[in-house]
Each structure stands twice: as C-alpha cells, then as structure tokens.
Amino acid sequence: MSLLQKIENIWTQIYGNEHDEMLHSFVAELQNFKQTHAIGPLPQEWYREVTVYSLYVDLFNHNFQGLEDKLDYLQELGVSCLWLLPILDSPGRDAGFDIKDYRKIRPDLLSHQPQDEVFDRFLQRAHEKGIRVIFDIAINHVSEEHPWFAEARKSKDNAYRNYFHWSPTDKKYEDARIIFYGIEESNWKKEGDEYFFHRFFDFQPDLNYENPQVFVEMTRNLMYWMSKGVDGFRADAIPYLWKEEGTACENHPNTHRIVKLFRAAVDFIRPNTLLLAEACQQPVEVVKYFGDGDECHAGYHFPLMPQLYKALELQSAEPIVHTLSQSITPNIPEGSQWFTFLRCHDELSLELVYVTEEDRKYIHDHYCKNPEWNFRLGQGISARFAELMDNNVDKIALMYSIMLSLPGTPVVYYGDEFGKQNDHNFYKEQIQLTGKDDTRFLVRGRIDWEQLEKELAQPESLSYQVYHRLSRMLKIRSQYPLFGRGDIQWMNTQKKQLLMYQRSLENEKILVVQNLSNQSVVLEQSSAQWSILTGHNYEFNNQLSLNAYGFVWAILK
Ligand code: GLC
C-alpha cells in the first residue's frame, strides 16, 4: 500500500467519509509539496548511531549565533545530534512549550536578523560538522496567545472554536488525571460562559483532533520545517491527543491513528525524518507508539531512568536488569530505538503511571535532598544531575557509563557534561515571570562560559573531571556502532552490586563491568582476553578489581 493510500485509509477510520473533500485536497497538497521541494531522504536509522545533547538555545549561549559559535565545543565533547528545546515563538510561560506561532522562531534567538538566514546557516554549519538537529514541537496544545485560540475564545460560533475542546461544565473527561498535580487543580478553565480543556497549564489549551483541520494544519507545520532541512521532531506530550468520555484520555486508539497519519505524511515528504515520542508511560504503552514501525521511530525509556537512580542507591544491579527484561520492556520493531537519559529539562519524574508507589517513595526519600526540589507533591524531583549525585565524580562517571553503554540512544542534558548546579536565582526569576511555582526552572539556568572556561582549565575542578570523563566515553561510543545498534547479553556474576553485560554487533564484542557499590569488589572471571577501552577506579592485571563506583569497558580480543 502506498503512503498516500495509507493516509486515506487511516483518515477514514478516524473521520469516516464526512471530510473527504478535505482529505483529497490534503493528499494533493502533499504531492505538490513533495514535487516542489524534492527534499532528499535522510540516511536510514541515523538516530540509532548518534549521541544527543539537549539544550535551550538562549540559556545555552544567548541565541543561534551563540550556539553556532559553540558547535566546536559540542563536537569536541563528542555529541552528534542536538535536540533544541522549544525555539518557536512563545510567551515562554512553560519554557516555550506554549507555542504561539509554529513557523516563527522566537525573535530573541535571531539577534535581529532574518529568520531564514540565521536558521539556514546554523543548520548548514551543524550539518557540515556531522551534527544533526531536531527540535521540540508541541502537538497536543498551543499557547493561549496562539491566533487560533485568540479567535476561538471570541465566540461560540467562531470558525476556530472547534480547534479546541469546549464544555458548558468542567465535569467532562473526569477520568483524565491532572498531570501538573499540585500546580493545576482542574483540566478545565472558564472562558466566557464555557470551559476549555487543558491537560497541562491553564494557559495551554489542548487542540481538538476530532477536527481534521487541526491535523492538517499541524502537518503543514512539520512540512515547513522539513523543507528547511531539520532532521526530526520531538513529539511532545503525544499520549494525550485524543479525548473520549469514560476513558483516561491517554493512549487512545485514535491517538495512535493520528500518529500513524503524521508518520505517513513525514515519510512521504522526507523519509527517515525522526519522530521521537515523549510518552511518560509504562514501556508496554510506549512501545505502542512505535506501532508496526509506522508510528514514531524512537521513544524515551521513561521507566528506566528512575530505576538507574534506585539501583545506585540500593547498590544493586537488579532494578536495571529487571526493567530491561522482556517482562517489562517488550521488543520494539526493527529499526526503532529507545532514547535513554539520566536528566532532562524536566524533573526526575516519578509519575505513578510507570513507577510503583514504593519505588516513588524510595527514590524521592533518597534523592529529594532539599524540600525546594520537590515537584508535583512527591511525584518528581527538580535537581541537576551533579547535585543528585552529591557532586561525587565517581558516581557521576558511573551513571554516565551505564547510560552510554546500555542499548539505546543516549541524551545528555546541557550543563550536565560539566556538573552544572541547580540555579536558584533563575528559578525565582521565572516564578515571577510565569506566575507558576514550577520548580523545574531550578534545572534550567544559563551557562556562564567565562566561568566554565576557567574551570575547564583546572584539572582539580568538578567541571573538568566530569567533562573529561564523559567526553572520553562519548568518543569511544561514537567509534562502535554496537552501542547504538547491537545486542545485549546480561552476565550473572553472583554479586548483586555488579552490573555486567556484553554488547555485540556482528563480530565485535564489548564487555562492560560496573560496580554500583561504595566498596571494592573483585571479579573472579578470567579477563585474559580483554583489552580495556576506558574505565575509572579499577585495577587490572589479569584480574579485575573495581573500587567504589568503578567501571571498565573492554573489547574482547
Ligand atoms: C512535556 C515537556 C514539559 C512540558 C509539557 C507540556 O512533558 O517535556 O517540559 O511542560 O510537555 O508541554
């Protein structure tokens, strides 16, 4: 079946035949667009071989020019894909996830130059350095300042009214949980004599995908950016697209159909443009966003992340091995990929959707070291990675070793490569600006490059030590495609504090041994065939001893 036929079929499954005219003109538009733009495909599965670095353009280094100036820094660090946190025009009350114009970049990021010039040049420079670029696009909701909502709120008969969900009461979709628990009290906000639905902040009205025009418009936005040459999109808050009374309004079958439609359109215009699912859900639910290889190409492994922290605190490999076992993490379709992370721009999320109450409490009790870090009343911790690790370089390096050597595409959050600390001043500043007490702003401060450069010249500084350990691992990783594409074989050492596995692809094999405890441990297995690639806190002379939090990566001769 051709992609266009697929679009027609799925569209009809969702919308019936009522909007056939719109469907036909949409299909014609796709064909036209493809012909006019003729954008060559991206390499297949490129996202399985990269290391991602996520950043806010303004907080990282002021604007696109500033980011361009730091491409050498990023290349030197060893990353090969940038995930730009929201860059589109926005009042910035949810750090840009409240978009008011999907084709326009925020003016402050452009230093008074024309958008096309700045962005095209930036993309070209990044691509010349072998760095791919994806960015965030919120498809579930818009800013209340978006022109569609500005129109829709005017009157009940406004042509844009139906782009959003309205109700005469706030009692509809009562089974939909409140995601920003403790910050928002309802999923409805009064506007005139009706209420509109919002799954996140009350300034982010949810789009109504029951109206196919919404899907068409959003696809046009993706097409626009594909024509500019972006390598992919992070599909923010993807599980919530379709609402239905009597359901949790999450992971609805029609949400999956809409995702399939987006994917087919993206594949038609430019194959291998990445769609990355942001679905804070159990792996069994997240794998559904890979479809049969016809939804998203990749998805974050949300449940793994907190288990890495639990394993470290418990000094036991079990939570990691268990989470990645088939019983929790089902296989994903050929060519798909998990994205893994230690920290991101959000809190260390402990949503009960994928963490047990017991684990939530355990992780929160051990890692929420300051009441200010609490997010969503115990369902998350807002803190920078280094602070969660008590600024202990050994722990930091060990956690990076785990993330970088397990299956998946790893994501490094800007600043965490040098042990950036929480930014209390930035948090306070943002509370003032946004009017919401959102502790996630603690982890979103600006980089002080002058200071950083000084620290990176001092071998005894935390920044230097973290940066060099991470950078070494990133570079090794980039030389071995087996990390991104290979299999994993777990090795049982009979010592619960040891996390050991073999990664392999074709004839190449790398062994990884990691000590999750604060005590030395000796590995009794023979290691005569090993050639050590990197490691930390270890002694090796035909037998391996790992000191506290030590690890090695070894290639099998
Ligand atoms: C995603 C983003 C988060 C944002 C939310 C609403 O979860 O990661 O930062 O607040 O969507 O857009």
Coordinates of C-alpha atoms in Angstrom, one line a residue, residues 27 110 114 124-125 147 227 243 289 400 409 423 452 456 497 500 506 510-511 515 534:
V27 CA -3.3 14.4 -0.3
L110 CA 17.7 35.5 16.0
P114 CA 16.1 37.4 9.2
Q124 CA 24.2 24.1 7.4
R125 CA 27.1 24.6 9.9
P147 CA -4.1 33.2 16.9
S227 CA 11.6 21.8 3.9
K243 CA -10.0 12.5 24.3
Y289 CA 4.0 4.5 19.8
Y400 CA 27.2 8.0 32.5
T409 CA 20.4 6.4 22.0
D423 CA 20.1 27.6 39.6
L452 CA 33.3 27.5 32.7
L456 CA 37.8 23.6 32.4
Q497 CA 26.4 -4.9 43.2
M500 CA 27.8 -6.6 33.8
E506 CA 28.4 -8.9 14.2
I510 CA 32.5 -5.1 24.2
L511 CA 32.2 -6.1 27.9
N515 CA 30.4 -1.6 40.5
T534 CA 38.2 3.0 29.2

